[in-house]
Amino acid sequence: MSPKDTQDKSHNDSPPSQGVNRREFLRRLGITGGGIVVFSPFGPKASWAQRRRTLSRSGFLSANVPTDFNAFLRISADNRVTCLTGKIEMGQGVITSLPQMLAEELDVPYESVDIILGDTDLCPWDAGTFGSLTTPYFGTFLREAAAEAKGVLKELAAERFNCPVSQVKTKDGTAFNKKNPSDKVTYGELTQGKIIERHLDEIPLLKKPDQFTIVGTPRLSRDVEDKVTGRAKYAGDIRLPNMLYARILRPPAHGAGLKSADTTEAEKIKGVKVIRDRRLIAVLHELPDVAEEALEKVRAEYDLPEPAVDNTSIFKHLEDSAPSGQVFKAKGSLETGQKLSAKNFTATYLNHYVAHAPMEPHTAVVQIEGDKAIAWISTQTPFWAKRDVARALRFPSENVRVITPFVGGGFGGKTSNQQAVEAARLAKLAGRPVQVAWSRKEEFFYDSFRPAAIIKVESGLDLSNRIAYWDYDNYFAGTRSSQPVYDIPHLRVMSRGGWMSAGRAHPFRVGAWRGPGSNTNVFAMESQVDLMAEAAGLDPLEFRLKNLKDKRMRRVLLAVSEKFGHSFAKAPSEKGYGLACSDYHGTYVAAAAQVSVDKKTGRIQAERVVLAQDMGQIINPAGAEAQMEGCVTMGLGYCFTEEIRFKGGQVLDENFDTYELPRFSWLPKIETVLINNPAMDPQGGGEPPITVMGAVMANAVYDAIGVRLFELPMTPARIKKALG
Amino acid sequence: MAGAVNFTLNNKPVSLDLDTSRPLLWVLRTDLNLTGARYGCGQGLCGTCTVLVNNQARRSCVMSMAEVQGAEVMTVEGLAGDGKLHPLQKAFIKHDAMQCGFCTSGMIMSAYGLLKRNPSPERSEIIDGMEGNLCRCSSYTRIVQAIQTAAVEMGRRRKT
């Protein structure tokens, strides 16, 4: 991941202050007085510096993470453990996998661990939940905190048993003297009535994978019972006394200027409160449907800019407005590679804007009491929301508490918090708690889309059918996964504009979309590889293996083809088989698929998708498989239908009637293979599998009908047009 | 139009004086504080707000209170009886048939409507019957499996 890819401009500002001292932290946890806590800072500064170095590639992700392990966990008198994390749960399963990691390292039963997520008063600072980074980064912090806590507990036990620390062992939340097993004490008893400040001279070694008993075993998601009974609370389910529901006047297009707004008719509705604050015009009511009715009565006029671009002209526009390219990767000399080439391949790959479309639109509730505010927000970035809400209210950051209930899907779209700022401003002006819940139309309008992007590739094969060179020019996709996994002696990968820092090229906001950059890059790269495989007269697996030394990727490809169970043949075989692979932040994925194409209607049906994934150590295999399955079907959307239609700043797709999401009838048979690779540290799993979907579907469609589509989504119209 | 609406909600009689053109979804979520049915699209396009009305799965976001007059309404909150989870709820748990969970209430209530109509559906009938419910996390495979499991369990209960 390049720094460019990770640094949203809004995330570059100074981080929200912790603003909570230890006493206040403990008070908020309700564990002062008779409560019990082991209090110990992380090791001496030298160790901390070393730790920071080992995690330095995480950059801003770790910069403001607390060093005190009490920020990550607490042990209560009854020996229950609470895992504290600034991460949030949006379906990706960290509510389950993080307690597994904590329980493993601390040596407590998994069932004894509770978890608090995304509460900025209780949880350690966190950069946000995105990029499949929770397990590799936060997971590491959590494990280290647990390891140090366990080390301190062992010292306390050794003092109690009057034995050397080396004699103390831990198991199931208990420390005991291995030479005298009757000497034993629970963690809770050990710290009874004391707040102990102590640190270890060295950060203890983390457990080795062969010592794991909790990590690596499948666990059912912790939140299932709450979710099947309707008890699970999302931001829109928060009910406060005196709360008002706000509906906000929205422009018909991005860039439209408000000329006038007449709220007279809206104000006639009983109980309606109209708020005008600069450009923010809102109607509020104790009932959301009445607020909606009132909004419909607001008469507004706008100056509409002349639409400059639409979804048919966007690619030319992007090419024209692209900044100069920057070299992302380079090796050898393209000129030499071109001279060595016997066959050359030139292609341009396109993909359109794609919406996140979580089932839960952006929602926030803000309550202000005196100079303090609490905000319940549907967000992937609670600590940035805290800063944003504080700024909107002109409150010091420490006076704002963000609580993140369950998040109803995010996929990268809930990393900015406009709705929370709106709710905060309105709550202040109304003097009452306010809920802002976007309608589906607002969600389509203000969502940051996955950017439309262009990839131009030139490549060549030498006489022995090895890839001789690779010249890759990327417009606006972002660089992630654009590093070829193949052995190519001469290559250059250029990037023009990332998925966030695109300036004014796009008519609306773009941003991270599950596997940002990678979906586009892998579509282009792995389609291009298939072009070359066919010209080489080789089947797609054989060609890949011939050009691939990376042992991990070879293993993933072989695993997926074995599970697939059919031999690949030189395309087009008319069987509709496809193959593709991807390296996403170190998680390796390969997909094999079978599709059928109705040439009359142009409709594609994915019949079967097999995925193999090497994510290093696997924390919760059940959760990893669920993510893989979800990625397959969600990914079919950007393959087949999902494309934002727009005219200038006007977003024409406003709901699920025209913007088609995958649904039950699209379901392929899905099979998953998890590669056992305990020697590698755990990598992320929420996004990687979706990144192969564009390529594997395009390759399978080509194998089925002998026609290749270079533009996603492969709509029926585009298939029919390509067939001629 | 203001008026009285009398109906049964989760087996209990309810009487409300309100504007009868108001959507059932918002009356459930605000006036009655039952937040299990949720807003996803507001136009009956996603199924997230599904409840049972007279044993049929209906989109509560596009159903007026006038239409509920005299009807039996059941929401996800009414599914578990005597503190015991319904076979559909158990099956959704068994198959871990959700991720973010936002669509889950609607999925379960749509499935309940489907099984009331067709107690032992084929896989293809489940897919047809659930086609109007969207799950962006795409837990579809597991939801189909959960409905199959629940259908068997509900059939077994009917026989015993």
PDB file of C-alpha atoms in Angstrom, chain B:
ATOM      1  CA  MET B   1     -56.670  11.625   7.460  1.00  0.00           C
ATOM      2  CA  ALA B   2     -56.827  11.303  11.235  1.00  0.00           C
ATOM      3  CA  GLY B   3     -58.625   8.311  12.633  1.00  0.00           C
ATOM      4  CA  ALA B   4     -58.482   5.266  14.858  1.00  0.00           C
ATOM      5  CA  VAL B   5     -56.685   2.182  13.661  1.00  0.00           C
ATOM      6  CA  ASN B   6     -57.257  -1.041  15.528  1.00  0.00           C
ATOM      7  CA  PHE B   7     -55.109  -4.031  14.776  1.00  0.00           C
ATOM      8  CA  THR B   8     -53.253  -6.899  16.370  1.00  0.00           C
ATOM      9  CA  LEU B   9     -49.514  -6.451  16.807  1.00  0.00           C
ATOM     10  CA  ASN B  10     -47.501  -9.495  17.773  1.00  0.00           C
ATOM     11  CA  ASN B  11     -50.670 -11.106  19.153  1.00  0.00           C
ATOM     12  CA  LYS B  12     -51.677  -8.094  21.248  1.00  0.00           C
ATOM     13  CA  PRO B  13     -54.465  -5.662  20.391  1.00  0.00           C
ATOM     14  CA  VAL B  14     -53.375  -2.143  19.569  1.00  0.00           C
ATOM     15  CA  SER B  15     -55.469   0.958  19.046  1.00  0.00           C
ATOM     16  CA  LEU B  16     -53.930   4.132  17.679  1.00  0.00           C
ATOM     17  CA  ASP B  17     -55.305   7.529  16.837  1.00  0.00           C
ATOM     18  CA  LEU B  18     -53.246   8.910  14.006  1.00  0.00           C
ATOM     19  CA  ASP B  19     -53.093  10.048  10.435  1.00  0.00           C
ATOM     20  CA  THR B  20     -54.069   6.826   8.700  1.00  0.00           C
ATOM     21  CA  SER B  21     -52.000   7.636   5.629  1.00  0.00           C
ATOM     22  CA  ARG B  22     -48.800   7.276   7.648  1.00  0.00           C
ATOM     23  CA  PRO B  23     -46.579   4.345   6.665  1.00  0.00           C
ATOM     24  CA  LEU B  24     -46.671   1.295   8.901  1.00  0.00           C
ATOM     25  CA  LEU B  25     -42.855   1.224   9.051  1.00  0.00           C
ATOM     26  CA  TRP B  26     -42.533   4.581  10.771  1.00  0.00           C
ATOM     27  CA  VAL B  27     -45.425   3.937  13.109  1.00  0.00           C
ATOM     28  CA  LEU B  28     -43.751   0.697  14.184  1.00  0.00           C
ATOM     29  CA  ARG B  29     -40.368   2.338  14.578  1.00  0.00           C
ATOM     30  CA  THR B  30     -41.390   5.536  16.321  1.00  0.00           C
ATOM     31  CA  ASP B  31     -44.887   5.396  17.832  1.00  0.00           C
ATOM     32  CA  LEU B  32     -44.492   1.751  18.878  1.00  0.00           C
ATOM     33  CA  ASN B  33     -40.696   1.677  19.379  1.00  0.00           C
ATOM     34  CA  LEU B  34     -40.228  -1.594  17.494  1.00  0.00           C
ATOM     35  CA  THR B  35     -37.013  -1.008  15.577  1.00  0.00           C
ATOM     36  CA  GLY B  36     -36.504  -4.503  14.151  1.00  0.00           C
ATOM     37  CA  ALA B  37     -38.109  -3.530  10.832  1.00  0.00           C
ATOM     38  CA  ARG B  38     -35.750  -1.057   9.185  1.00  0.00           C
ATOM     39  CA  TYR B  39     -35.670   1.452   6.371  1.00  0.00           C
ATOM     40  CA  GLY B  40     -33.566   0.478   3.381  1.00  0.00           C
ATOM     41  CA  CYS B  41     -35.108   2.112   0.327  1.00  0.00           C
ATOM     42  CA  GLY B  42     -38.528   3.573   1.157  1.00  0.00           C
ATOM     43  CA  GLN B  43     -40.078   2.224  -2.028  1.00  0.00           C
ATOM     44  CA  GLY B  44     -40.585  -1.468  -1.382  1.00  0.00           C
ATOM     45  CA  LEU B  45     -37.495  -2.365  -3.386  1.00  0.00           C
ATOM     46  CA  CYS B  46     -35.208  -4.000  -0.820  1.00  0.00           C
ATOM     47  CA  GLY B  47     -37.308  -5.890   1.733  1.00  0.00           C
ATOM     48  CA  THR B  48     -35.472  -4.607   4.804  1.00  0.00           C
ATOM     49  CA  CYS B  49     -38.757  -3.361   6.318  1.00  0.00           C
ATOM     50  CA  THR B  50     -40.705  -6.587   5.780  1.00  0.00           C
ATOM     51  CA  VAL B  51     -43.341  -7.598   8.344  1.00  0.00           C
ATOM     52  CA  LEU B  52     -46.205 -10.074   8.220  1.00  0.00           C
ATOM     53  CA  VAL B  53     -49.676  -8.687   7.701  1.00  0.00           C
ATOM     54  CA  ASN B  54     -52.367 -11.349   7.887  1.00  0.00           C
ATOM     55  CA  ASN B  55     -49.665 -13.965   7.415  1.00  0.00           C
ATOM     56  CA  GLN B  56     -48.340 -12.376   4.257  1.00  0.00           C
ATOM     57  CA  ALA B  57     -44.941 -10.744   3.942  1.00  0.00           C
ATOM     58  CA  ARG B  58     -45.488  -7.050   3.230  1.00  0.00           C
ATOM     59  CA  ARG B  59     -43.213  -4.063   2.756  1.00  0.00           C
ATOM     60  CA  SER B  60     -44.099  -1.835   5.690  1.00  0.00           C
ATOM     61  CA  CYS B  61     -42.453   1.237   4.144  1.00  0.00           C
ATOM     62  CA  VAL B  62     -45.135   1.417   1.451  1.00  0.00           C
ATOM     63  CA  MET B  63     -48.095   0.225   3.494  1.00  0.00           C
ATOM     64  CA  SER B  64     -50.373   2.783   5.078  1.00  0.00           C
ATOM     65  CA  MET B  65     -51.927   2.421   8.516  1.00  0.00           C
ATOM     66  CA  ALA B  66     -55.346   2.424   6.827  1.00  0.00           C
ATOM     67  CA  GLU B  67     -54.407  -0.889   5.220  1.00  0.00           C
ATOM     68  CA  VAL B  68     -53.593  -2.334   8.630  1.00  0.00           C
ATOM     69  CA  GLN B  69     -57.083  -1.713  10.013  1.00  0.00           C
ATOM     70  CA  GLY B  70     -58.310  -4.927  11.618  1.00  0.00           C
ATOM     71  CA  ALA B  71     -55.270  -6.878  10.475  1.00  0.00           C
ATOM     72  CA  GLU B  72     -52.855  -9.136  12.296  1.00  0.00           C
ATOM     73  CA  VAL B  73     -49.379  -7.655  12.142  1.00  0.00           C
ATOM     74  CA  MET B  74     -46.287  -9.535  13.176  1.00  0.00           C
ATOM     75  CA  THR B  75     -42.786  -8.077  13.362  1.00  0.00           C
ATOM     76  CA  VAL B  76     -39.508  -9.849  14.033  1.00  0.00           C
ATOM     77  CA  GLU B  77     -39.922  -8.938  17.699  1.00  0.00           C
ATOM     78  CA  GLY B  78     -43.041 -11.101  17.856  1.00  0.00           C
ATOM     79  CA  LEU B  79     -41.427 -14.181  16.374  1.00  0.00           C
ATOM     80  CA  ALA B  80     -39.809 -15.606  19.478  1.00  0.00           C
ATOM     81  CA  GLY B  81     -42.528 -17.019  21.703  1.00  0.00           C
ATOM     82  CA  ASP B  82     -42.113 -17.534  25.462  1.00  0.00           C
ATOM     83  CA  GLY B  83     -38.510 -16.402  25.157  1.00  0.00           C
ATOM     84  CA  LYS B  84     -37.768 -19.254  22.769  1.00  0.00           C
ATOM     85  CA  LEU B  85     -36.351 -18.486  19.381  1.00  0.00           C
ATOM     86  CA  HIS B  86     -38.419 -19.409  16.349  1.00  0.00           C
ATOM     87  CA  PRO B  87     -37.008 -22.181  14.116  1.00  0.00           C
ATOM     88  CA  LEU B  88     -36.239 -19.544  11.479  1.00  0.00           C
ATOM     89  CA  GLN B  89     -34.214 -17.537  13.976  1.00  0.00           C
ATOM     90  CA  LYS B  90     -32.411 -20.667  15.132  1.00  0.00           C
ATOM     91  CA  ALA B  91     -31.656 -21.637  11.560  1.00  0.00           C
ATOM     92  CA  PHE B  92     -30.286 -18.194  10.724  1.00  0.00           C
ATOM     93  CA  ILE B  93     -28.007 -18.547  13.749  1.00  0.00           C
ATOM     94  CA  LYS B  94     -26.984 -22.084  12.873  1.00  0.00           C
ATOM     95  CA  HIS B  95     -25.944 -21.071   9.366  1.00  0.00           C
ATOM     96  CA  ASP B  96     -24.470 -17.708  10.465  1.00  0.00           C
ATOM     97  CA  ALA B  97     -26.745 -16.332   7.758  1.00  0.00           C
ATOM     98  CA  MET B  98     -25.931 -12.659   8.163  1.00  0.00           C
ATOM     99  CA  GLN B  99     -23.039 -10.249   8.290  1.00  0.00           C
ATOM    100  CA  CYS B 100     -24.004  -6.663   9.064  1.00  0.00           C
ATOM    101  CA  GLY B 101     -27.468  -7.901  10.007  1.00  0.00           C
ATOM    102  CA  PHE B 102     -29.345  -4.840   8.823  1.00  0.00           C
ATOM    103  CA  CYS B 103     -31.471  -6.824   6.349  1.00  0.00           C
ATOM    104  CA  THR B 104     -31.895  -9.810   8.675  1.00  0.00           C
ATOM    105  CA  SER B 105     -35.277  -8.932  10.189  1.00  0.00           C
ATOM    106  CA  GLY B 106     -36.697  -8.442   6.716  1.00  0.00           C
ATOM    107  CA  MET B 107     -35.122 -11.652   5.466  1.00  0.00           C
ATOM    108  CA  ILE B 108     -36.572 -13.643   8.339  1.00  0.00           C
ATOM    109  CA  MET B 109     -40.048 -12.147   7.967  1.00  0.00           C
ATOM    110  CA  SER B 110     -40.047 -12.661   4.196  1.00  0.00           C
ATOM    111  CA  ALA B 111     -38.961 -16.247   4.743  1.00  0.00           C
ATOM    112  CA  TYR B 112     -41.736 -16.680   7.288  1.00  0.00           C
ATOM    113  CA  GLY B 113     -44.277 -15.406   4.773  1.00  0.00           C
ATOM    114  CA  LEU B 114     -42.849 -17.762   2.183  1.00  0.00           C
ATOM    115  CA  LEU B 115     -43.044 -20.784   4.487  1.00  0.00           C
ATOM    116  CA  LYS B 116     -46.609 -19.926   5.495  1.00  0.00           C
ATOM    117  CA  ARG B 117     -47.520 -20.053   1.828  1.00  0.00           C
ATOM    118  CA  ASN B 118     -45.319 -22.959   0.900  1.00  0.00           C
ATOM    119  CA  PRO B 119     -44.198 -25.022   3.904  1.00  0.00           C
ATOM    120  CA  SER B 120     -41.700 -27.159   2.029  1.00  0.00           C
ATOM    121  CA  PRO B 121     -40.301 -25.131  -0.817  1.00  0.00           C
ATOM    122  CA  GLU B 122     -37.773 -26.350  -3.343  1.00  0.00           C
ATOM    123  CA  ARG B 123     -34.514 -24.420  -3.463  1.00  0.00           C
ATOM    124  CA  SER B 124     -35.668 -22.660  -6.621  1.00  0.00           C
ATOM    125  CA  GLU B 125     -38.909 -21.672  -4.901  1.00  0.00           C
ATOM    126  CA  ILE B 126     -36.962 -20.181  -2.006  1.00  0.00           C
ATOM    127  CA  ILE B 127     -34.905 -18.158  -4.448  1.00  0.00           C
ATOM    128  CA  ASP B 128     -38.041 -16.961  -6.272  1.00  0.00           C
ATOM    129  CA  GLY B 129     -39.805 -16.177  -3.024  1.00  0.00           C
ATOM    130  CA  MET B 130     -36.900 -14.203  -1.584  1.00  0.00           C
ATOM    131  CA  GLU B 131     -35.931 -12.418  -4.792  1.00  0.00           C
ATOM    132  CA  GLY B 132     -37.195  -9.034  -3.581  1.00  0.00           C
ATOM    133  CA  ASN B 133     -34.991  -8.994  -0.480  1.00  0.00           C
ATOM    134  CA  LEU B 134     -31.541  -7.497  -0.850  1.00  0.00           C
ATOM    135  CA  CYS B 135     -28.466  -8.271   1.243  1.00  0.00           C
ATOM    136  CA  ARG B 136     -25.495  -6.119   0.302  1.00  0.00           C
ATOM    137  CA  CYS B 137     -23.129  -8.273   2.360  1.00  0.00           C
ATOM    138  CA  SER B 138     -24.443 -11.090   0.172  1.00  0.00           C
ATOM    139  CA  SER B 139     -25.146 -13.780   2.734  1.00  0.00           C
ATOM    140  CA  TYR B 140     -27.602 -15.228   0.213  1.00  0.00           C
ATOM    141  CA  THR B 141     -26.170 -18.753   0.162  1.00  0.00           C
ATOM    142  CA  ARG B 142     -26.489 -19.088   3.905  1.00  0.00           C
ATOM    143  CA  ILE B 143     -29.949 -17.538   3.973  1.00  0.00           C
ATOM    144  CA  VAL B 144     -31.181 -20.156   1.494  1.00  0.00           C
ATOM    145  CA  GLN B 145     -29.655 -22.879   3.659  1.00  0.00           C
ATOM    146  CA  ALA B 146     -31.229 -21.397   6.782  1.00  0.00           C
ATOM    147  CA  ILE B 147     -34.673 -21.335   5.182  1.00  0.00           C
ATOM    148  CA  GLN B 148     -34.282 -24.953   4.101  1.00  0.00           C
ATOM    149  CA  THR B 149     -33.291 -25.941   7.633  1.00  0.00           C
ATOM    150  CA  ALA B 150     -36.163 -23.989   9.156  1.00  0.00           C
ATOM    151  CA  ALA B 151     -38.680 -25.503   6.739  1.00  0.00           C
ATOM    152  CA  VAL B 152     -37.676 -29.005   7.856  1.00  0.00           C
ATOM    153  CA  GLU B 153     -37.861 -28.071  11.532  1.00  0.00           C
ATOM    154  CA  MET B 154     -41.227 -26.341  11.179  1.00  0.00           C
ATOM    155  CA  GLY B 155     -42.543 -29.362   9.273  1.00  0.00           C
ATOM    156  CA  ARG B 156     -41.357 -31.669  12.038  1.00  0.00           C
ATOM    157  CA  ARG B 157     -43.091 -29.529  14.662  1.00  0.00           C
ATOM    158  CA  ARG B 158     -46.357 -29.610  12.755  1.00  0.00           C
ATOM    159  CA  LYS B 159     -46.287 -33.403  12.733  1.00  0.00           C
ATOM    160  CA  THR B 160     -45.552 -33.774  16.442  1.00  0.00           C
TER     161      THR B 160
END
